[in-house]
mmCIF file of C-alpha atoms and ligand atoms in Angstrom:
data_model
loop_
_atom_site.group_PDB
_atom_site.id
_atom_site.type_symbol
_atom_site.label_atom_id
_atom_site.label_comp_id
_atom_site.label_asym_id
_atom_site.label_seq_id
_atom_site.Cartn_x
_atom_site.Cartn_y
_atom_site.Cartn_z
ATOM 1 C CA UNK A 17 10.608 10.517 -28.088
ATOM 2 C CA UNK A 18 7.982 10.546 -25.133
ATOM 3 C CA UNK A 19 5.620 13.307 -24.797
ATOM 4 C CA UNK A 20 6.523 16.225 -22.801
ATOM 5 C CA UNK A 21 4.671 17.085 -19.762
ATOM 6 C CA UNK A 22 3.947 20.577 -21.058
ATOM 7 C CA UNK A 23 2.499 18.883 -24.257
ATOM 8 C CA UNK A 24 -0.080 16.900 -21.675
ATOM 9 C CA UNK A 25 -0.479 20.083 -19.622
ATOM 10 C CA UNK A 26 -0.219 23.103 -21.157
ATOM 11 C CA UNK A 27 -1.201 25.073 -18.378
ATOM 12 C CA UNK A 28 2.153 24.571 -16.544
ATOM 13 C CA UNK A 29 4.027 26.848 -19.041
ATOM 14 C CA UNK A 30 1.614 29.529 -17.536
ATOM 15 C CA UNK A 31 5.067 29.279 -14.800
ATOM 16 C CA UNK A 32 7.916 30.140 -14.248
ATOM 17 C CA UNK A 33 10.306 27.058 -14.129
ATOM 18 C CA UNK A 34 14.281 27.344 -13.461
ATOM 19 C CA UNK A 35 15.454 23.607 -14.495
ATOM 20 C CA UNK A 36 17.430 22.332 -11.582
ATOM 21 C CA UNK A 37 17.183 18.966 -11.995
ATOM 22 C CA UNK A 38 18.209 15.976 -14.256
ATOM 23 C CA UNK A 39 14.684 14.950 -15.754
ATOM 24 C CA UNK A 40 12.486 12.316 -16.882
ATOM 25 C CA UNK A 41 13.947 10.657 -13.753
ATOM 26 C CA UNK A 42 14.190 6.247 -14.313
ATOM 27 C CA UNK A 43 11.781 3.973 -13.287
ATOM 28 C CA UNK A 44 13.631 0.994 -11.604
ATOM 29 C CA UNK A 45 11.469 -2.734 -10.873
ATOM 30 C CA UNK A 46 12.726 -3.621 -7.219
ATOM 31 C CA UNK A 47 12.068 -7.303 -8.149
ATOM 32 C CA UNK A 48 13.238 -9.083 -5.121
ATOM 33 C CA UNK A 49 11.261 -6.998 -2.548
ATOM 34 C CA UNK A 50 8.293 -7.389 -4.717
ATOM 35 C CA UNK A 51 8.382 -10.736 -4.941
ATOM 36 C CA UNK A 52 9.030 -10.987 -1.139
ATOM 37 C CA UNK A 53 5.744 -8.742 -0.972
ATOM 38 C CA UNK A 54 3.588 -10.965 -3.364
ATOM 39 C CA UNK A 55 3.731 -8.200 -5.557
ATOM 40 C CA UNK A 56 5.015 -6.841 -8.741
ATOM 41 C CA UNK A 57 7.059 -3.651 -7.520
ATOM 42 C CA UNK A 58 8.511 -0.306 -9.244
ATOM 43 C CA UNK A 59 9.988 3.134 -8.410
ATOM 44 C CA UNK A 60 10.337 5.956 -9.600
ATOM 45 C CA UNK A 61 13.492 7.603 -8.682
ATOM 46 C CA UNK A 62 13.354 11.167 -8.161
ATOM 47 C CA UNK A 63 16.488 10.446 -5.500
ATOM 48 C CA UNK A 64 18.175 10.384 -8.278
ATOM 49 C CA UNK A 65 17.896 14.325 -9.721
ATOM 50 C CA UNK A 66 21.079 15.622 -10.019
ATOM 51 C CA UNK A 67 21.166 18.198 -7.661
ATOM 52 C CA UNK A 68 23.016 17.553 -4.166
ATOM 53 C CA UNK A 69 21.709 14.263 -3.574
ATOM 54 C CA UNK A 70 18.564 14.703 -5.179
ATOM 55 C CA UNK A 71 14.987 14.448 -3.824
ATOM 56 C CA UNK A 72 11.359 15.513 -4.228
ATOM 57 C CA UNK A 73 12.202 19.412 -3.322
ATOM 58 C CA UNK A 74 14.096 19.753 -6.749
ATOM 59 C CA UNK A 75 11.066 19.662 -8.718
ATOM 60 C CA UNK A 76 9.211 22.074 -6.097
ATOM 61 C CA UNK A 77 11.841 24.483 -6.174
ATOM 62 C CA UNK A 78 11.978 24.593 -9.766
ATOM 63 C CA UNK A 79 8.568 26.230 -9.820
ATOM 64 C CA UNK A 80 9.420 28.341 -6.022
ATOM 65 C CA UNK A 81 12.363 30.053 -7.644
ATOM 66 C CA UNK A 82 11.433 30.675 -11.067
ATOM 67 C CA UNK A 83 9.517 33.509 -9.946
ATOM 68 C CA UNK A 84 12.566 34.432 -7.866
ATOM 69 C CA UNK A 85 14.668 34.621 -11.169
ATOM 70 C CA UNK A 86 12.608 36.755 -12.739
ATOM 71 C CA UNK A 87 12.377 39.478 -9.952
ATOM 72 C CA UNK A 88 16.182 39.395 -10.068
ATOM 73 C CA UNK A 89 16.615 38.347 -6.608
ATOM 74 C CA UNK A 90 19.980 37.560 -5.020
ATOM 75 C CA UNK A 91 19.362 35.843 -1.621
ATOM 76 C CA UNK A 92 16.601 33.385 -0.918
ATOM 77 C CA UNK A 93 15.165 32.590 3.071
ATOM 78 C CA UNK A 94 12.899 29.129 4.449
ATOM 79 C CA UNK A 95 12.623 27.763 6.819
ATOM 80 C CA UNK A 96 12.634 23.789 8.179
ATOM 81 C CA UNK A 97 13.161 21.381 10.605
ATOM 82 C CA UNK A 98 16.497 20.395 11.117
ATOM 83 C CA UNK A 99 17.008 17.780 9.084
ATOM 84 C CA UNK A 100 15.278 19.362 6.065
ATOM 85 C CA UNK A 101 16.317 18.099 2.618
ATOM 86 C CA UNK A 102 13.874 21.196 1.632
ATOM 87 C CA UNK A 103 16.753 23.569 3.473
ATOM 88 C CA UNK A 104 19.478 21.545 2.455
ATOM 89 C CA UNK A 105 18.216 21.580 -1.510
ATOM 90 C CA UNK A 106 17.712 25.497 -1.181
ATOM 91 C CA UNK A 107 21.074 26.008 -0.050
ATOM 92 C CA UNK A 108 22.027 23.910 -3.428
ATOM 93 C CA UNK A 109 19.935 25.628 -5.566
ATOM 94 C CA UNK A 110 20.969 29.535 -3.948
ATOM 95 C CA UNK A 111 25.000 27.827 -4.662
ATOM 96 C CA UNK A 112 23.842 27.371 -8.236
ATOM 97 C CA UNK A 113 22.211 30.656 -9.265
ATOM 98 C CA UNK A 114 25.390 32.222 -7.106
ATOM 99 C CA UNK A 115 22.377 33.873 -4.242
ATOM 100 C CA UNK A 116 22.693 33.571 -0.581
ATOM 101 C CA UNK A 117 20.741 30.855 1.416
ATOM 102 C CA UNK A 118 19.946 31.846 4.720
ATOM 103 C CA UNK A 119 18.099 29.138 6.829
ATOM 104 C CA UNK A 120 15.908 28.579 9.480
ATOM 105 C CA UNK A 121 15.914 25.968 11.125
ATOM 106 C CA UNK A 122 13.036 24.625 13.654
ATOM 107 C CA UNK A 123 13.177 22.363 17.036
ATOM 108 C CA UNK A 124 10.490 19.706 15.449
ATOM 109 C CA UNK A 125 11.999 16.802 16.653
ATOM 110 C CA UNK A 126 14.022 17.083 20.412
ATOM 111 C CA UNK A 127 16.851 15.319 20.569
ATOM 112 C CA UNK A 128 20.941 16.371 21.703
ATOM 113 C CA UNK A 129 22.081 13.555 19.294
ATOM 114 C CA UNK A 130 25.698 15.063 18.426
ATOM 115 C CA UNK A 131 24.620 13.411 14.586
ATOM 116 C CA UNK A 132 21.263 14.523 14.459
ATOM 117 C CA UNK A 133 21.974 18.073 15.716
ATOM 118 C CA UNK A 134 25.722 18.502 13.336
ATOM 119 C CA UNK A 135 25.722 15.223 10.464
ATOM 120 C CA UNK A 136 23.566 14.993 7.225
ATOM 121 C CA UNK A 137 21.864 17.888 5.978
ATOM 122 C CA UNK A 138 22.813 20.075 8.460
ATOM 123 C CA UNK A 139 26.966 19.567 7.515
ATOM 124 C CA UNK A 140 25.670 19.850 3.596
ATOM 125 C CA UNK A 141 23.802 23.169 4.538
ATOM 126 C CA UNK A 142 27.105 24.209 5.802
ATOM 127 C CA UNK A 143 29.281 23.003 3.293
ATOM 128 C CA UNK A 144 27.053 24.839 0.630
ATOM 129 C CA UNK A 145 27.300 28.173 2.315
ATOM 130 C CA UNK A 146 24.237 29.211 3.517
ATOM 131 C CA UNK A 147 23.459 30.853 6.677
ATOM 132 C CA UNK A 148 21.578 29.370 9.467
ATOM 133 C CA UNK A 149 19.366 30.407 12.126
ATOM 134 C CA UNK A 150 17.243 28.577 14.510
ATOM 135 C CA UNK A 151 13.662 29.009 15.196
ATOM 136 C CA UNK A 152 12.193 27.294 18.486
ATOM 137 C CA UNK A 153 8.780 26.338 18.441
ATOM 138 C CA UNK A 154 7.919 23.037 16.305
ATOM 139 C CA UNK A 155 4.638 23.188 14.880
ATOM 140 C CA UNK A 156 3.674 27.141 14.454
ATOM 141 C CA UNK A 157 3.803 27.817 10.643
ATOM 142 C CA UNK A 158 2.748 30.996 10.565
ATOM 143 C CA UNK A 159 5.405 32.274 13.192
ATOM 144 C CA UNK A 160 8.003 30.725 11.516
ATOM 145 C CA UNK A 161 7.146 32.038 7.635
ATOM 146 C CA UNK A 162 6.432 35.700 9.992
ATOM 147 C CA UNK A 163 9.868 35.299 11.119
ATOM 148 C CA UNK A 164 11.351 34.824 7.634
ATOM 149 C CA UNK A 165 9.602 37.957 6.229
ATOM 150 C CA UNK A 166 11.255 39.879 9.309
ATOM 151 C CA UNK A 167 14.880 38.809 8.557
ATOM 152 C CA UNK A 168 14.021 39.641 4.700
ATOM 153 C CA UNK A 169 12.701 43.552 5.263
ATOM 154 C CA UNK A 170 16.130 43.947 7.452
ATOM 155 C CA UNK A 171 17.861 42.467 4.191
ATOM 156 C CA UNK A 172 16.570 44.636 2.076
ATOM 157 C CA UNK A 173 17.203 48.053 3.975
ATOM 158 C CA UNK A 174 20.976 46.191 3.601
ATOM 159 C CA UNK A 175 20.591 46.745 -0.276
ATOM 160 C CA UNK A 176 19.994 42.674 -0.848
ATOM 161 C CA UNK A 177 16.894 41.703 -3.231
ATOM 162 C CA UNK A 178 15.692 38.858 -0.838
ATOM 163 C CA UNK A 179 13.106 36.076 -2.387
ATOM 164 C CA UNK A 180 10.950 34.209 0.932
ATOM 165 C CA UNK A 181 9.652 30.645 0.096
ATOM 166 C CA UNK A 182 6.867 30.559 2.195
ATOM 167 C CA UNK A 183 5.661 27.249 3.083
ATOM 168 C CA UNK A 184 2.364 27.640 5.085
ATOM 169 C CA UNK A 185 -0.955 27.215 4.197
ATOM 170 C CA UNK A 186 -1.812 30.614 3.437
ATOM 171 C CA UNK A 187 0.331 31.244 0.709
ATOM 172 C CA UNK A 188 -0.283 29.408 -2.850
ATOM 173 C CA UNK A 189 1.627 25.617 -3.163
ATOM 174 C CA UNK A 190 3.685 26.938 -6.769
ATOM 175 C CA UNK A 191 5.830 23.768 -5.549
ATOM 176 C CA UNK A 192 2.984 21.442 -6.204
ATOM 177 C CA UNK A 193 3.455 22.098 -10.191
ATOM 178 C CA UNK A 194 6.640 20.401 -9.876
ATOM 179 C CA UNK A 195 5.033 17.139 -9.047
ATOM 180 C CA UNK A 196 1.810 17.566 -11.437
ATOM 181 C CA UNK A 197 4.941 18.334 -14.362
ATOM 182 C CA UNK A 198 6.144 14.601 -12.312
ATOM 183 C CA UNK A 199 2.410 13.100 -12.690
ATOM 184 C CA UNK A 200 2.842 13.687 -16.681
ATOM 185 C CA UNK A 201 6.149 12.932 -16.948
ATOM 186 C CA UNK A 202 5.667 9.367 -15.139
ATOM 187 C CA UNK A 203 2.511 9.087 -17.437
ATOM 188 C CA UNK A 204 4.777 9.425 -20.447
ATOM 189 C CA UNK A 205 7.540 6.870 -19.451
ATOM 190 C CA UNK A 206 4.415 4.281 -18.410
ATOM 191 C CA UNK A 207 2.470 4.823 -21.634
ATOM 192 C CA UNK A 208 5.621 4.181 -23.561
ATOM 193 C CA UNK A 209 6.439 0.872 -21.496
ATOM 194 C CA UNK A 210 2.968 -0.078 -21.535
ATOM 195 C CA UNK A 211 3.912 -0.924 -17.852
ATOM 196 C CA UNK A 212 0.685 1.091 -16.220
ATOM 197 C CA UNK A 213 0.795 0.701 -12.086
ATOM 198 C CA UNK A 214 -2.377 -0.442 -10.775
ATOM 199 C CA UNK A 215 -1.742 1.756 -7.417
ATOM 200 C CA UNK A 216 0.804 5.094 -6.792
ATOM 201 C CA UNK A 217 2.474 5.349 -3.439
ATOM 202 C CA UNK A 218 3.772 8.745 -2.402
ATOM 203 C CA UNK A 219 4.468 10.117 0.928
ATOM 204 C CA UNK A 220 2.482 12.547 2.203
ATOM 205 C CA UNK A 221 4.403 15.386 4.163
ATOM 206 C CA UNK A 222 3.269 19.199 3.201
ATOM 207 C CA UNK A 223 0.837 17.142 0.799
ATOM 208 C CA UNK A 224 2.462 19.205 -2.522
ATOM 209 C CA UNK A 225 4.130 15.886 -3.385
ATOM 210 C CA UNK A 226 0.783 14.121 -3.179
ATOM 211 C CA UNK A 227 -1.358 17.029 -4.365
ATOM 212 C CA UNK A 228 0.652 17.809 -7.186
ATOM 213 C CA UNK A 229 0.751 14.271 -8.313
ATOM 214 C CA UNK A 230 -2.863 13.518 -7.871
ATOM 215 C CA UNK A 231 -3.733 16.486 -9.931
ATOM 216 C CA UNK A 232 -1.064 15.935 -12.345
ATOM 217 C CA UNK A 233 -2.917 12.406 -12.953
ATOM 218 C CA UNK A 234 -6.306 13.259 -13.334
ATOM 219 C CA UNK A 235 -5.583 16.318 -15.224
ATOM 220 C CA UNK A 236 -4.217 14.016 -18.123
ATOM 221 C CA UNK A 237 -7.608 11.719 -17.142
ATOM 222 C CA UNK A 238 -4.624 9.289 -15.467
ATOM 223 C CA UNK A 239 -7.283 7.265 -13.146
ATOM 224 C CA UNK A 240 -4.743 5.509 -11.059
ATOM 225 C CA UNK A 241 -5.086 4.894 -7.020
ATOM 226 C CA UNK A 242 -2.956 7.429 -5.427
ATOM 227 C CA UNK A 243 -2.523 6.261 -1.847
ATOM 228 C CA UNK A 244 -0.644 9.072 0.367
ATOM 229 C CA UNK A 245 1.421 7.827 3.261
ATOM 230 C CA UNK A 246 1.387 10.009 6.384
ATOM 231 C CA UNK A 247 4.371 11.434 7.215
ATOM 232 C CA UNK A 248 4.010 13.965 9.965
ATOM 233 C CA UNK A 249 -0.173 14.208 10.230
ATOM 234 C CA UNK A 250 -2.957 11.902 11.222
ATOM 235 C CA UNK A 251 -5.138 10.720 8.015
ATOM 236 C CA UNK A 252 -7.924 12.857 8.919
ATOM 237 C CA UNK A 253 -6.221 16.635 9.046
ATOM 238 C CA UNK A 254 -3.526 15.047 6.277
ATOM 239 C CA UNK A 255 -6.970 14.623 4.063
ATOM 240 C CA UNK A 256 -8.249 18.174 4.868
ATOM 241 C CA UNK A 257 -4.656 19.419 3.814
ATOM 242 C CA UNK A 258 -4.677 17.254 0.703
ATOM 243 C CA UNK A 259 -8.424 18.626 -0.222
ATOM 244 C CA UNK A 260 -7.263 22.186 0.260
ATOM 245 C CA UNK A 261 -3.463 21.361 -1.386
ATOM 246 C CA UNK A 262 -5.200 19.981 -4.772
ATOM 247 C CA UNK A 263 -7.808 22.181 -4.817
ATOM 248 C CA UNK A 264 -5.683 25.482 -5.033
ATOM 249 C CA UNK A 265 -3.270 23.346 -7.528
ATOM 250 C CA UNK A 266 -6.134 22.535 -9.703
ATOM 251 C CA UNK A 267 -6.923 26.056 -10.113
ATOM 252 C CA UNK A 268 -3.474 27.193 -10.977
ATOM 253 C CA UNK A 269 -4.001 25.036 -13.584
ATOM 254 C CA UNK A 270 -7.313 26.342 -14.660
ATOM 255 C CA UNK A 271 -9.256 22.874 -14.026
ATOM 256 C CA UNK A 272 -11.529 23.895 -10.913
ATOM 257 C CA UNK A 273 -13.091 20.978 -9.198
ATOM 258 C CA UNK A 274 -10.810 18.302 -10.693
ATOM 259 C CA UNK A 275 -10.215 16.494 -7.795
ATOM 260 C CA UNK A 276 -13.144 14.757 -5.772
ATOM 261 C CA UNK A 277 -13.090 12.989 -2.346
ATOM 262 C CA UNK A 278 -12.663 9.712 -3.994
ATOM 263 C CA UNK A 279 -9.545 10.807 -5.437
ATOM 264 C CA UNK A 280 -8.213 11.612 -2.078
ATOM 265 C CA UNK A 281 -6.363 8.112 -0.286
ATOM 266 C CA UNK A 282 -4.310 8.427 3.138
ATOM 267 C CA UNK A 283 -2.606 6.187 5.720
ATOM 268 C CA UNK A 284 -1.602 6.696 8.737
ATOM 269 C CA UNK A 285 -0.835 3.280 10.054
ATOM 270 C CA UNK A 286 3.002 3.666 9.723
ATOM 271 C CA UNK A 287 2.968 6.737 11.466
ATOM 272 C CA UNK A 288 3.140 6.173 15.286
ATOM 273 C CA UNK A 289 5.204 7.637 17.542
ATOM 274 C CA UNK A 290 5.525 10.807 15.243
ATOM 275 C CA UNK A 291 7.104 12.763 12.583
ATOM 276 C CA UNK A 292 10.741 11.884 12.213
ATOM 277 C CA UNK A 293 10.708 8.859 14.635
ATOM 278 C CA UNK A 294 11.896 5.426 14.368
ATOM 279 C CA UNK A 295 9.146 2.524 14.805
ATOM 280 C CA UNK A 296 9.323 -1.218 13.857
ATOM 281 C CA UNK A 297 8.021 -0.692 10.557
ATOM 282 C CA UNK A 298 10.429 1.931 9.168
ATOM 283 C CA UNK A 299 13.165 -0.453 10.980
ATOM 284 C CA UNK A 300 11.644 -2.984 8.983
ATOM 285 C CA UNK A 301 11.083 -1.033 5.546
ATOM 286 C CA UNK A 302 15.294 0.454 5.406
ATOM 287 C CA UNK A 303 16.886 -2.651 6.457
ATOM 288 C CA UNK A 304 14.884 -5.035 3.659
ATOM 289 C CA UNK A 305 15.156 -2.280 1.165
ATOM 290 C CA UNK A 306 18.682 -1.829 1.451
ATOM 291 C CA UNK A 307 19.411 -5.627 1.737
ATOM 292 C CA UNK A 308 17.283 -6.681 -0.952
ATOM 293 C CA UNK A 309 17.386 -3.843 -3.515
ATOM 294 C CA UNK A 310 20.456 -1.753 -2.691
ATOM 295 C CA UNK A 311 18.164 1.145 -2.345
ATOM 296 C CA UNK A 312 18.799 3.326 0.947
ATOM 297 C CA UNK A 313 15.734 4.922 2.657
ATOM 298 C CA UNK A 314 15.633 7.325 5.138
ATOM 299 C CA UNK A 315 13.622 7.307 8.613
ATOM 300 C CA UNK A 316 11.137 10.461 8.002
ATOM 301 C CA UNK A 317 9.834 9.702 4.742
ATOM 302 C CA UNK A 318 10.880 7.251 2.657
ATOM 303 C CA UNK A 319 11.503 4.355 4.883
ATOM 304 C CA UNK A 320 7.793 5.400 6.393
ATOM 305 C CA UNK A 321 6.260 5.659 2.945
ATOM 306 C CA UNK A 322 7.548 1.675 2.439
ATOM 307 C CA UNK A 323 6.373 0.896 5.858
ATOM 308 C CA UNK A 324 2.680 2.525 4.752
ATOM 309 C CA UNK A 325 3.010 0.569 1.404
ATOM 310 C CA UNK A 326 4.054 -3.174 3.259
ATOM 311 C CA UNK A 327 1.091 -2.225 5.663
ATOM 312 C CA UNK A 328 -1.294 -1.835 2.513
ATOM 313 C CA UNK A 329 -0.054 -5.027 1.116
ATOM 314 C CA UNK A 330 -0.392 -7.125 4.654
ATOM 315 C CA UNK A 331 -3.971 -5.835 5.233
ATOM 316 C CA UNK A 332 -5.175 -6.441 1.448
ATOM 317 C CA UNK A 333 -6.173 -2.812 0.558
ATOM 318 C CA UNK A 334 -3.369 -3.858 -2.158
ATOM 319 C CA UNK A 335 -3.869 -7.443 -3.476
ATOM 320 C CA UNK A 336 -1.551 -9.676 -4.522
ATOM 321 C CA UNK A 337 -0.087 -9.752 -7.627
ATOM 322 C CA UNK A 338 -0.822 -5.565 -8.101
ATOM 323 C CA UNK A 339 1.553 -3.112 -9.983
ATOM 324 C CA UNK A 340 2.614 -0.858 -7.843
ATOM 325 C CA UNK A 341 4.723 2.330 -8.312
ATOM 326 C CA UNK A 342 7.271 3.896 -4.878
ATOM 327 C CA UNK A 343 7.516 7.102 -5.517
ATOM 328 C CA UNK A 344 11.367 7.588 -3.916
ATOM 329 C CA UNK A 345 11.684 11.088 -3.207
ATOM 330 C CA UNK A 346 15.212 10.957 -2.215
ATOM 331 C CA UNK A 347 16.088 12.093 2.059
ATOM 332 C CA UNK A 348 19.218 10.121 1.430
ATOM 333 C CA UNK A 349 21.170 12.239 3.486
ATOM 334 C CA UNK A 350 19.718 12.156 6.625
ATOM 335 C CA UNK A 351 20.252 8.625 7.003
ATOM 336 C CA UNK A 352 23.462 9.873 8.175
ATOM 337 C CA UNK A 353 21.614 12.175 10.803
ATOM 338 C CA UNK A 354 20.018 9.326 12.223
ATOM 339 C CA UNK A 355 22.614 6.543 12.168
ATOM 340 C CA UNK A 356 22.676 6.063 15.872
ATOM 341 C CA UNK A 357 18.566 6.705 15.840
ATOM 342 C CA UNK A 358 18.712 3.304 13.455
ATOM 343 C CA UNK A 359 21.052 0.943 14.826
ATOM 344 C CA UNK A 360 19.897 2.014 18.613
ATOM 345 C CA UNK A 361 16.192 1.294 17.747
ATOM 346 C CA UNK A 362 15.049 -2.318 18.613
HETATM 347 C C1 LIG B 20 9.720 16.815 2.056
HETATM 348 C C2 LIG B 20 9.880 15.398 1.736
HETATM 349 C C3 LIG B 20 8.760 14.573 1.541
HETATM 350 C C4 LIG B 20 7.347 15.066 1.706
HETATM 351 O O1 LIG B 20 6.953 15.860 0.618
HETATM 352 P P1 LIG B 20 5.774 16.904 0.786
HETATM 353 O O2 LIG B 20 5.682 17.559 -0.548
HETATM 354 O O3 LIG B 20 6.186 17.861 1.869
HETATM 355 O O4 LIG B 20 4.562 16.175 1.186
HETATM 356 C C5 LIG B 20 8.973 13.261 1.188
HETATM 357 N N1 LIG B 20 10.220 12.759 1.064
HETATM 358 C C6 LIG B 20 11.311 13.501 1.262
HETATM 359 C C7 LIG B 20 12.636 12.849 1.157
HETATM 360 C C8 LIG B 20 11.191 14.842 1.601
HETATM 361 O O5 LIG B 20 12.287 15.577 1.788
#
């Protein structure tokens, strides 16, 4: 049997972990699109966790609402934009512990698409009982998490034990653990192949996906080329965020100063127009996936985290012939949300 992550990193049993999802998650070769790329091409499929249609958030909230299990809670409140898989996989995980999910849900990306605004995640949130409210303003954190923490003190003179993920940069990433506990458990599968990626691509959204891994890496002395895709930032404030992200996860994990600039790769070339909006690329990166690996990718992140990788390959920062390991970390529902986005884009 492979190592376990906690037998690489000891420090993660320091936390508080509610399993949520299936785990070690497979590593698939996507052979044709690799070959199309003049590469030699893997993933690792954390779209495929268990948990209502998977995805990167069910290894962050094992670590979010371990603490939450603990202090007995009974209804847990975040917030998102409204298309969040984040939201969506909360409401699964509150429907599993039997707690109450209630939402928020932000304006981040306008749009009166009947599909955006009613299909995908928001139908699943829905369907998995939580309760929604909306929050206007797009890109004001600290509101947002404020307005959370109101909603929870009026919960609690109700008699509930309400739990608040907070998301913003002020509070500590504990769902960055869930991707270092990914880092080791990739490490495990790899060593055990003997199929060792020359480059790691991983999108990079809050940056706990592409913190956590990075630290994850190095912490087992894993030197491997972790190239973050932007998501929603340009690479200049996404590398702040990453300095800040892996430096506080480093700590948690009692290695201070682990990570060094070097360590730190972004790219925002697939990035343009925005977060959650369609350009050539992503087009490009969902329609080839799908056709030539069966493997669906949606517009926010994935399908821009294969654009960022094709754009590496075209420009040489990843030769020819290099291993490389997709990190898929799942957004399958929303492809739903933006059906008419997709086939309307040309
Ligand atoms: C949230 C999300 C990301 C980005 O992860 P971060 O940890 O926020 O950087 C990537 N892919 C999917 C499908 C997501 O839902």
């Amino acid at each position: 049997m492979s190592k376990q992550p906690e037998d690489l990193i000891p420090e993660l049993k320091k936390y508080r972990r509610v399993v949520l999802g299936h785990g070690p998650t497979p590593i698939d070769p996507l052979t044709r699109l690799g070959k199309d790329l003049g590469i030699e091409l893997w993933t690792k499929r954390d779209d495929c966790n268990g948990l209502a249609f998977g995805g990167n958030k069910v290894r962050q909230l094992e670590y979010y609402l371990g603490p939450g299990v603990d202090a007995n809670a009974d209804t847990v409140l975040i917030t998102g934009a409204l298309q969040s898989n984040f939201v969506r996989l909360t409401a699964a995980a509150a429907a599993k512990l039997g707690w109450q999910a209630h939402v928020q849900l932000e304006e981040r990306v306008p749009s009166d698409d009947q599909l955006y605004r009613k299909s995908g995640n928001i139908f699943l949130n829905n369907l998995l009982g939580a309760e929604i409210s909306y929050f206007p303003e797009g890109e004001d954190e600290a509101g947002a998490d404020k307005a959370l923490d109101d909603n929870a003190e009026q919960l609690k003179r109700q008699g509930k034990r309400p739990y608040v993920i907070h998301l913003g940069l002020g509070s500590l990433p504990y769902g960055g653990l869930g991707y270092i506990r990914a880092a080791a458990e990739t490490y495990a599968q790899i060593i055990e192949t003997g199929n060792e990626p020359d480059y790691v691509v991983i999108p990079s959204g809050s940056g706990l996906t592409h913190a956590g891994f990075l630290v994850g890496a190095r912490a087992i002395g894993w030197n491997v080329p972790i190239i973050g895709i932007c998501v929603r930032r340009d690479h200049k404030s996404q590398a702040d965020r990453i300095r800040q992200r892996s430096n506080e996860l480093a700590q948690m994990i009692s290695r201070p100063g682990l990570i060094t600039d070097q360590d730190i790769i972004v790219s925002d070339k697939a990035l343009a127009p925005g977060y959650g909006k369609m350009n050539t690329q992503v087009k490009e990166a969902i329609e080839k996936t799908a056709q030539q690996e069966a493997i669906i990718l949606d517009p926010v992140y994935t399908a821009r985290t294969m654009a960022g990788l094709i754009d590496q390959v075209r420009t040489d920062a990843i030769p020819q012939d290099a291993k490389v390991l997709f990190i898929h970390t799942g957004g399958n529902p929303a492809i739903f949300a933006y059906q008419n986005a997709i086939e309307s884009f040309s």
